[in-house]
Protein backbone atom coordinates (compact mmCIF):
# COMPACT_ATOMS: atom_id res chain seq x y z
CA UNK A 1 0.00 0.00 0.00
CA UNK A 2 2.77 2.43 0.98
CA UNK A 3 4.62 1.67 -2.26
CA UNK A 4 1.48 2.39 -4.25
CA UNK A 5 1.03 5.75 -2.54
CA UNK A 6 4.64 6.72 -3.24
CA UNK A 7 4.23 5.76 -6.90
CA UNK A 8 1.02 7.75 -7.13
CA UNK A 9 2.70 10.82 -5.66
CA UNK A 10 5.52 10.42 -8.18
CA UNK A 11 3.03 10.32 -11.04
CA UNK A 12 1.23 13.41 -9.72
CA UNK A 13 4.53 15.32 -9.49
CA UNK A 14 5.38 14.37 -13.08
CA UNK A 15 2.00 15.65 -14.23
CA UNK A 16 2.31 18.98 -12.44
CA UNK A 17 3.61 21.85 -14.58
CA UNK A 18 7.22 22.90 -13.78
CA UNK A 19 5.98 26.36 -12.74
CA UNK A 20 3.73 24.81 -10.07
CA UNK A 21 6.59 22.70 -8.70
CA UNK A 22 8.91 25.73 -8.65
CA UNK A 23 6.30 27.81 -6.83
CA UNK A 24 5.84 25.07 -4.26
CA UNK A 25 9.60 24.79 -3.71
CA UNK A 26 9.94 28.56 -3.26
CA UNK A 27 7.17 28.56 -0.66
CA UNK A 28 8.82 25.64 1.15
CA UNK A 29 12.17 27.46 1.30
CA UNK A 30 10.59 30.66 2.65
CA UNK A 31 8.51 28.79 5.24
CA UNK A 32 11.45 26.68 6.43
CA UNK A 33 13.84 29.64 6.64
CA UNK A 34 11.30 31.77 8.51
CA UNK A 35 10.56 28.95 10.96
CA UNK A 36 14.29 28.37 11.51
CA UNK A 37 14.95 32.04 12.29
CA UNK A 38 11.91 32.34 14.56
CA UNK A 39 13.07 29.32 16.56
CA UNK A 40 16.41 30.95 17.42
CA UNK A 41 16.45 32.80 20.74
CA UNK A 42 19.49 34.77 19.66
CA UNK A 43 21.92 34.90 16.76
CA UNK A 44 24.63 37.06 15.25
CA UNK A 45 25.39 37.87 11.63
CA UNK A 46 28.40 39.48 9.99
CA UNK A 47 27.68 41.05 6.63
CA UNK A 48 29.03 43.09 3.73
CA UNK A 49 26.97 45.78 2.01
CA UNK A 50 27.38 46.96 -1.59
CA UNK A 51 25.39 49.91 -2.93
CA UNK A 52 26.69 51.60 -6.08
CA UNK A 53 30.33 52.40 -5.39
CA UNK A 54 29.90 52.07 -1.63
CA UNK A 55 31.24 49.01 0.18
CA UNK A 56 31.02 48.43 3.91
CA UNK A 57 30.97 45.70 6.52
CA UNK A 58 29.01 45.34 9.72
CA UNK A 59 27.45 42.96 12.17
CA UNK A 60 24.33 42.66 14.22
CA UNK A 61 23.16 40.70 17.24
CA UNK A 62 19.56 39.65 17.87
CA UNK A 63 17.88 38.60 21.09
CA UNK A 64 14.11 38.20 20.89
CA UNK A 65 12.69 41.38 19.36
CA UNK A 66 15.74 43.45 20.29
CA UNK A 67 18.96 43.96 18.36
CA UNK A 68 22.25 45.83 18.26
CA UNK A 69 23.77 46.67 14.87
CA UNK A 70 27.14 48.26 14.14
CA UNK A 71 28.36 49.36 10.74
CA UNK A 72 31.27 51.73 10.27
CA UNK A 73 30.94 54.44 12.90
CA UNK A 74 27.18 53.96 13.16
CA UNK A 75 25.37 51.99 15.84
CA UNK A 76 21.71 51.04 16.04
CA UNK A 77 19.92 49.86 19.17
CA UNK A 78 16.31 48.64 19.11
CA UNK A 79 14.16 47.10 21.82
CA UNK A 80 11.17 46.03 19.76
CA UNK A 81 9.41 49.38 19.87
CA UNK A 82 12.04 52.15 19.92
CA UNK A 83 15.06 52.49 17.62
CA UNK A 84 18.15 54.55 18.53
CA UNK A 85 20.46 55.31 15.62
CA UNK A 86 23.83 56.68 16.73
CA UNK A 87 26.20 58.46 14.35
CA UNK A 88 29.53 58.81 16.13
CA UNK A 89 31.06 60.90 13.33
CA UNK A 90 28.22 63.47 13.46
CA UNK A 91 27.78 63.02 17.21
CA UNK A 92 24.04 62.72 16.97
CA UNK A 93 21.32 60.28 18.00
CA UNK A 94 18.16 59.81 15.96
CA UNK A 95 15.25 58.26 17.87
CA UNK A 96 12.27 56.70 16.13
CA UNK A 97 9.82 53.85 16.28
CA UNK A 98 10.81 50.39 15.09
CA UNK A 99 9.14 49.46 11.82
CA UNK A 100 8.02 45.95 12.76
CA UNK A 101 6.70 45.32 9.23
CA UNK A 102 10.05 46.01 7.56
CA UNK A 103 12.00 43.06 6.16
CA UNK A 104 15.16 45.10 5.49
CA UNK A 105 18.30 43.83 7.20
CA UNK A 106 19.56 47.39 7.65
CA UNK A 107 16.26 48.72 9.00
CA UNK A 108 14.85 45.84 11.02
CA UNK A 109 17.30 42.90 11.15
CA UNK A 110 15.07 40.95 13.54
CA UNK A 111 12.73 40.27 10.59
CA UNK A 112 15.32 40.31 7.79
CA UNK A 113 14.83 36.63 6.92
CA UNK A 114 11.29 36.13 8.18
CA UNK A 115 8.95 36.22 5.21
CA UNK A 116 6.32 33.88 6.61
CA UNK A 117 2.90 35.59 6.61
CA UNK A 118 4.48 38.67 4.98
CA UNK A 119 3.10 40.42 1.92
CA UNK A 120 5.86 39.13 -0.35
CA UNK A 121 5.05 36.39 -2.85
CA UNK A 122 7.93 33.91 -3.39
CA UNK A 123 8.98 32.38 -6.70
CA UNK A 124 11.94 30.15 -7.46
CA UNK A 125 14.75 31.73 -9.51
CA UNK A 126 17.36 28.96 -9.63
CA UNK A 127 19.01 26.06 -7.82
CA UNK A 128 22.73 25.50 -8.46
CA UNK A 129 26.09 24.96 -6.78
CA UNK A 130 24.48 24.05 -3.47
CA UNK A 131 22.42 27.25 -3.29
CA UNK A 132 18.79 28.20 -3.93
CA UNK A 133 17.59 31.65 -5.00
CA UNK A 134 14.06 32.89 -4.34
CA UNK A 135 12.52 36.08 -5.70
CA UNK A 136 10.15 37.83 -3.29
CA UNK A 137 7.70 40.20 -4.97
CA UNK A 138 5.65 42.63 -2.85
CA UNK A 139 1.90 42.32 -3.24
CA UNK A 140 0.10 45.21 -4.93
CA UNK A 141 -0.81 47.88 -2.40
CA UNK A 142 1.35 46.33 0.32
CA UNK A 143 3.24 49.56 0.94
CA UNK A 144 6.54 47.68 1.11
CA UNK A 145 9.47 50.16 1.24
CA UNK A 146 11.47 48.05 -1.21
CA UNK A 147 10.65 46.51 -4.54
CA UNK A 148 11.64 42.94 -5.25
CA UNK A 149 13.91 41.07 -2.86
CA UNK A 150 16.23 38.30 -4.03
CA UNK A 151 17.14 35.83 -1.31
CA UNK A 152 19.88 33.20 -1.68
CA UNK A 153 20.20 30.38 0.85
CA UNK A 154 22.31 27.24 1.15
CA UNK A 155 20.13 24.47 -0.23
CA UNK A 156 20.97 21.89 2.44
CA UNK A 157 21.06 24.01 5.61
CA UNK A 158 18.84 26.93 4.48
CA UNK A 159 21.36 29.31 6.03
CA UNK A 160 21.10 32.73 4.35
CA UNK A 161 23.97 33.60 1.99
CA UNK A 162 22.89 36.91 0.46
CA UNK A 163 19.94 39.22 0.02
CA UNK A 164 19.40 41.91 -2.62
CA UNK A 165 16.91 44.76 -2.27
CA UNK A 166 15.55 46.77 -5.20
CA UNK A 167 15.04 50.47 -4.42
CA UNK A 168 13.61 52.65 -7.23
CA UNK A 169 15.86 51.16 -9.89
CA UNK A 170 18.88 50.84 -7.59
CA UNK A 171 20.04 47.84 -5.61
CA UNK A 172 21.49 47.15 -2.20
CA UNK A 173 23.31 43.82 -1.94
CA UNK A 174 24.01 42.28 1.46
CA UNK A 175 26.31 39.27 1.57
CA UNK A 176 26.31 37.16 4.74
CA UNK A 177 29.86 36.59 5.96
CA UNK A 178 29.13 34.96 9.32
CA UNK A 179 26.12 33.37 10.96
CA UNK A 180 25.99 31.80 14.40
CA UNK A 181 24.19 31.57 17.74
CA UNK A 182 24.29 34.44 20.22
CA UNK A 183 23.50 34.03 23.90
CA UNK A 184 24.09 37.60 25.01
CA UNK A 185 24.02 39.71 26.93
CA UNK A 186 22.82 42.07 24.21
CA UNK A 187 24.25 45.56 24.24
CA UNK A 188 21.44 48.06 24.91
CA UNK A 189 21.17 51.82 24.47
CA UNK A 190 22.56 53.96 27.30
CA UNK A 191 21.97 57.69 26.95
CA UNK A 192 24.76 58.39 29.44
CA UNK A 193 27.31 56.88 27.04
CA UNK A 194 26.72 59.76 24.62
CA UNK A 195 26.47 62.81 26.91
CA UNK A 196 27.24 65.55 24.37
CA UNK A 197 25.48 64.09 21.32
CA UNK A 198 22.65 65.97 19.62
CA UNK A 199 19.29 64.31 20.27
CA UNK A 200 16.77 64.17 17.39
CA UNK A 201 13.45 62.57 18.32
CA UNK A 202 11.01 61.62 15.53
CA UNK A 203 8.55 59.72 17.72
mmCIF file of C-alpha atoms in Angstrom:
data_model
loop_
_atom_site.group_PDB
_atom_site.id
_atom_site.type_symbol
_atom_site.label_atom_id
_atom_site.label_comp_id
_atom_site.label_asym_id
_atom_site.label_seq_id
_atom_site.Cartn_x
_atom_site.Cartn_y
_atom_site.Cartn_z
ATOM 1 C CA UNK A 1 0.000 0.000 0.000
ATOM 2 C CA UNK A 2 2.766 2.431 0.984
ATOM 3 C CA UNK A 3 4.623 1.668 -2.258
ATOM 4 C CA UNK A 4 1.478 2.392 -4.253
ATOM 5 C CA UNK A 5 1.025 5.754 -2.544
ATOM 6 C CA UNK A 6 4.639 6.718 -3.242
ATOM 7 C CA UNK A 7 4.226 5.758 -6.903
ATOM 8 C CA UNK A 8 1.017 7.753 -7.129
ATOM 9 C CA UNK A 9 2.697 10.816 -5.665
ATOM 10 C CA UNK A 10 5.516 10.418 -8.183
ATOM 11 C CA UNK A 11 3.029 10.321 -11.040
ATOM 12 C CA UNK A 12 1.227 13.413 -9.723
ATOM 13 C CA UNK A 13 4.529 15.320 -9.487
ATOM 14 C CA UNK A 14 5.375 14.368 -13.075
ATOM 15 C CA UNK A 15 2.000 15.651 -14.234
ATOM 16 C CA UNK A 16 2.309 18.983 -12.440
ATOM 17 C CA UNK A 17 3.608 21.853 -14.585
ATOM 18 C CA UNK A 18 7.216 22.896 -13.777
ATOM 19 C CA UNK A 19 5.975 26.355 -12.737
ATOM 20 C CA UNK A 20 3.734 24.805 -10.071
ATOM 21 C CA UNK A 21 6.592 22.702 -8.700
ATOM 22 C CA UNK A 22 8.911 25.730 -8.653
ATOM 23 C CA UNK A 23 6.300 27.806 -6.830
ATOM 24 C CA UNK A 24 5.840 25.066 -4.260
ATOM 25 C CA UNK A 25 9.600 24.792 -3.705
ATOM 26 C CA UNK A 26 9.936 28.561 -3.262
ATOM 27 C CA UNK A 27 7.171 28.561 -0.657
ATOM 28 C CA UNK A 28 8.819 25.637 1.149
ATOM 29 C CA UNK A 29 12.165 27.460 1.303
ATOM 30 C CA UNK A 30 10.595 30.656 2.652
ATOM 31 C CA UNK A 31 8.510 28.792 5.238
ATOM 32 C CA UNK A 32 11.448 26.676 6.435
ATOM 33 C CA UNK A 33 13.836 29.640 6.644
ATOM 34 C CA UNK A 34 11.296 31.771 8.509
ATOM 35 C CA UNK A 35 10.561 28.948 10.962
ATOM 36 C CA UNK A 36 14.286 28.369 11.506
ATOM 37 C CA UNK A 37 14.945 32.042 12.288
ATOM 38 C CA UNK A 38 11.911 32.341 14.564
ATOM 39 C CA UNK A 39 13.072 29.316 16.561
ATOM 40 C CA UNK A 40 16.410 30.950 17.421
ATOM 41 C CA UNK A 41 16.452 32.800 20.735
ATOM 42 C CA UNK A 42 19.493 34.767 19.661
ATOM 43 C CA UNK A 43 21.915 34.903 16.756
ATOM 44 C CA UNK A 44 24.627 37.064 15.246
ATOM 45 C CA UNK A 45 25.391 37.873 11.635
ATOM 46 C CA UNK A 46 28.402 39.478 9.993
ATOM 47 C CA UNK A 47 27.676 41.053 6.632
ATOM 48 C CA UNK A 48 29.031 43.086 3.733
ATOM 49 C CA UNK A 49 26.966 45.781 2.006
ATOM 50 C CA UNK A 50 27.378 46.963 -1.588
ATOM 51 C CA UNK A 51 25.389 49.911 -2.934
ATOM 52 C CA UNK A 52 26.691 51.602 -6.077
ATOM 53 C CA UNK A 53 30.334 52.398 -5.387
ATOM 54 C CA UNK A 54 29.895 52.068 -1.635
ATOM 55 C CA UNK A 55 31.238 49.007 0.185
ATOM 56 C CA UNK A 56 31.022 48.434 3.909
ATOM 57 C CA UNK A 57 30.966 45.701 6.523
ATOM 58 C CA UNK A 58 29.014 45.344 9.719
ATOM 59 C CA UNK A 59 27.454 42.955 12.171
ATOM 60 C CA UNK A 60 24.327 42.655 14.220
ATOM 61 C CA UNK A 61 23.156 40.697 17.236
ATOM 62 C CA UNK A 62 19.562 39.650 17.865
ATOM 63 C CA UNK A 63 17.883 38.604 21.088
ATOM 64 C CA UNK A 64 14.115 38.197 20.890
ATOM 65 C CA UNK A 65 12.688 41.377 19.360
ATOM 66 C CA UNK A 66 15.740 43.445 20.289
ATOM 67 C CA UNK A 67 18.955 43.957 18.360
ATOM 68 C CA UNK A 68 22.245 45.828 18.261
ATOM 69 C CA UNK A 69 23.772 46.667 14.871
ATOM 70 C CA UNK A 70 27.137 48.263 14.143
ATOM 71 C CA UNK A 71 28.361 49.359 10.742
ATOM 72 C CA UNK A 72 31.268 51.734 10.266
ATOM 73 C CA UNK A 73 30.945 54.439 12.902
ATOM 74 C CA UNK A 74 27.177 53.957 13.161
ATOM 75 C CA UNK A 75 25.375 51.991 15.839
ATOM 76 C CA UNK A 76 21.714 51.040 16.043
ATOM 77 C CA UNK A 77 19.919 49.857 19.168
ATOM 78 C CA UNK A 78 16.315 48.641 19.113
ATOM 79 C CA UNK A 79 14.160 47.102 21.824
ATOM 80 C CA UNK A 80 11.167 46.026 19.764
ATOM 81 C CA UNK A 81 9.412 49.382 19.875
ATOM 82 C CA UNK A 82 12.045 52.151 19.917
ATOM 83 C CA UNK A 83 15.059 52.487 17.625
ATOM 84 C CA UNK A 84 18.147 54.549 18.534
ATOM 85 C CA UNK A 85 20.463 55.305 15.618
ATOM 86 C CA UNK A 86 23.828 56.684 16.729
ATOM 87 C CA UNK A 87 26.202 58.459 14.354
ATOM 88 C CA UNK A 88 29.526 58.806 16.129
ATOM 89 C CA UNK A 89 31.055 60.904 13.330
ATOM 90 C CA UNK A 90 28.215 63.466 13.463
ATOM 91 C CA UNK A 91 27.779 63.019 17.213
ATOM 92 C CA UNK A 92 24.040 62.715 16.971
ATOM 93 C CA UNK A 93 21.321 60.281 18.002
ATOM 94 C CA UNK A 94 18.155 59.807 15.964
ATOM 95 C CA UNK A 95 15.255 58.258 17.866
ATOM 96 C CA UNK A 96 12.268 56.699 16.134
ATOM 97 C CA UNK A 97 9.817 53.850 16.276
ATOM 98 C CA UNK A 98 10.810 50.387 15.090
ATOM 99 C CA UNK A 99 9.138 49.459 11.821
ATOM 100 C CA UNK A 100 8.022 45.950 12.758
ATOM 101 C CA UNK A 101 6.696 45.319 9.233
ATOM 102 C CA UNK A 102 10.047 46.010 7.559
ATOM 103 C CA UNK A 103 12.004 43.058 6.164
ATOM 104 C CA UNK A 104 15.161 45.101 5.489
ATOM 105 C CA UNK A 105 18.299 43.827 7.202
ATOM 106 C CA UNK A 106 19.562 47.388 7.654
ATOM 107 C CA UNK A 107 16.257 48.723 8.996
ATOM 108 C CA UNK A 108 14.849 45.836 11.025
ATOM 109 C CA UNK A 109 17.296 42.903 11.150
ATOM 110 C CA UNK A 110 15.066 40.955 13.540
ATOM 111 C CA UNK A 111 12.726 40.270 10.588
ATOM 112 C CA UNK A 112 15.315 40.306 7.792
ATOM 113 C CA UNK A 113 14.828 36.629 6.921
ATOM 114 C CA UNK A 114 11.286 36.130 8.182
ATOM 115 C CA UNK A 115 8.945 36.216 5.206
ATOM 116 C CA UNK A 116 6.318 33.880 6.610
ATOM 117 C CA UNK A 117 2.899 35.595 6.608
ATOM 118 C CA UNK A 118 4.483 38.668 4.984
ATOM 119 C CA UNK A 119 3.095 40.423 1.916
ATOM 120 C CA UNK A 120 5.859 39.132 -0.347
ATOM 121 C CA UNK A 121 5.049 36.393 -2.846
ATOM 122 C CA UNK A 122 7.928 33.907 -3.389
ATOM 123 C CA UNK A 123 8.985 32.380 -6.704
ATOM 124 C CA UNK A 124 11.943 30.147 -7.458
ATOM 125 C CA UNK A 125 14.750 31.735 -9.506
ATOM 126 C CA UNK A 126 17.357 28.962 -9.631
ATOM 127 C CA UNK A 127 19.013 26.064 -7.825
ATOM 128 C CA UNK A 128 22.734 25.501 -8.459
ATOM 129 C CA UNK A 129 26.095 24.961 -6.778
ATOM 130 C CA UNK A 130 24.476 24.049 -3.466
ATOM 131 C CA UNK A 131 22.418 27.249 -3.293
ATOM 132 C CA UNK A 132 18.789 28.196 -3.931
ATOM 133 C CA UNK A 133 17.591 31.649 -5.003
ATOM 134 C CA UNK A 134 14.059 32.887 -4.338
ATOM 135 C CA UNK A 135 12.518 36.085 -5.705
ATOM 136 C CA UNK A 136 10.150 37.830 -3.289
ATOM 137 C CA UNK A 137 7.697 40.204 -4.968
ATOM 138 C CA UNK A 138 5.645 42.631 -2.847
ATOM 139 C CA UNK A 139 1.898 42.322 -3.236
ATOM 140 C CA UNK A 140 0.103 45.205 -4.928
ATOM 141 C CA UNK A 141 -0.805 47.877 -2.398
ATOM 142 C CA UNK A 142 1.350 46.329 0.323
ATOM 143 C CA UNK A 143 3.240 49.564 0.941
ATOM 144 C CA UNK A 144 6.539 47.684 1.114
ATOM 145 C CA UNK A 145 9.470 50.158 1.242
ATOM 146 C CA UNK A 146 11.474 48.052 -1.209
ATOM 147 C CA UNK A 147 10.649 46.507 -4.544
ATOM 148 C CA UNK A 148 11.640 42.935 -5.254
ATOM 149 C CA UNK A 149 13.912 41.068 -2.859
ATOM 150 C CA UNK A 150 16.231 38.299 -4.034
ATOM 151 C CA UNK A 151 17.141 35.831 -1.315
ATOM 152 C CA UNK A 152 19.877 33.196 -1.681
ATOM 153 C CA UNK A 153 20.202 30.377 0.853
ATOM 154 C CA UNK A 154 22.315 27.242 1.152
ATOM 155 C CA UNK A 155 20.126 24.474 -0.233
ATOM 156 C CA UNK A 156 20.966 21.891 2.440
ATOM 157 C CA UNK A 157 21.059 24.010 5.609
ATOM 158 C CA UNK A 158 18.842 26.930 4.476
ATOM 159 C CA UNK A 159 21.363 29.307 6.030
ATOM 160 C CA UNK A 160 21.101 32.733 4.345
ATOM 161 C CA UNK A 161 23.968 33.604 1.994
ATOM 162 C CA UNK A 162 22.894 36.912 0.456
ATOM 163 C CA UNK A 163 19.941 39.217 0.019
ATOM 164 C CA UNK A 164 19.403 41.906 -2.624
ATOM 165 C CA UNK A 165 16.908 44.760 -2.270
ATOM 166 C CA UNK A 166 15.550 46.771 -5.197
ATOM 167 C CA UNK A 167 15.038 50.466 -4.425
ATOM 168 C CA UNK A 168 13.606 52.648 -7.228
ATOM 169 C CA UNK A 169 15.862 51.156 -9.887
ATOM 170 C CA UNK A 170 18.881 50.841 -7.591
ATOM 171 C CA UNK A 171 20.045 47.836 -5.612
ATOM 172 C CA UNK A 172 21.487 47.147 -2.199
ATOM 173 C CA UNK A 173 23.313 43.818 -1.941
ATOM 174 C CA UNK A 174 24.007 42.277 1.463
ATOM 175 C CA UNK A 175 26.315 39.265 1.570
ATOM 176 C CA UNK A 176 26.308 37.162 4.740
ATOM 177 C CA UNK A 177 29.858 36.585 5.962
ATOM 178 C CA UNK A 178 29.126 34.965 9.319
ATOM 179 C CA UNK A 179 26.117 33.368 10.955
ATOM 180 C CA UNK A 180 25.985 31.799 14.395
ATOM 181 C CA UNK A 181 24.187 31.571 17.736
ATOM 182 C CA UNK A 182 24.294 34.445 20.219
ATOM 183 C CA UNK A 183 23.499 34.032 23.905
ATOM 184 C CA UNK A 184 24.093 37.603 25.015
ATOM 185 C CA UNK A 185 24.025 39.714 26.933
ATOM 186 C CA UNK A 186 22.817 42.068 24.208
ATOM 187 C CA UNK A 187 24.246 45.564 24.241
ATOM 188 C CA UNK A 188 21.441 48.062 24.907
ATOM 189 C CA UNK A 189 21.169 51.820 24.466
ATOM 190 C CA UNK A 190 22.564 53.955 27.299
ATOM 191 C CA UNK A 191 21.974 57.692 26.955
ATOM 192 C CA UNK A 192 24.759 58.391 29.445
ATOM 193 C CA UNK A 193 27.312 56.879 27.045
ATOM 194 C CA UNK A 194 26.720 59.765 24.618
ATOM 195 C CA UNK A 195 26.470 62.810 26.907
ATOM 196 C CA UNK A 196 27.242 65.551 24.369
ATOM 197 C CA UNK A 197 25.477 64.091 21.318
ATOM 198 C CA UNK A 198 22.646 65.971 19.616
ATOM 199 C CA UNK A 199 19.288 64.306 20.275
ATOM 200 C CA UNK A 200 16.771 64.166 17.387
ATOM 201 C CA UNK A 201 13.451 62.569 18.315
ATOM 202 C CA UNK A 202 11.012 61.618 15.531
ATOM 203 C CA UNK A 203 8.553 59.716 17.718
#
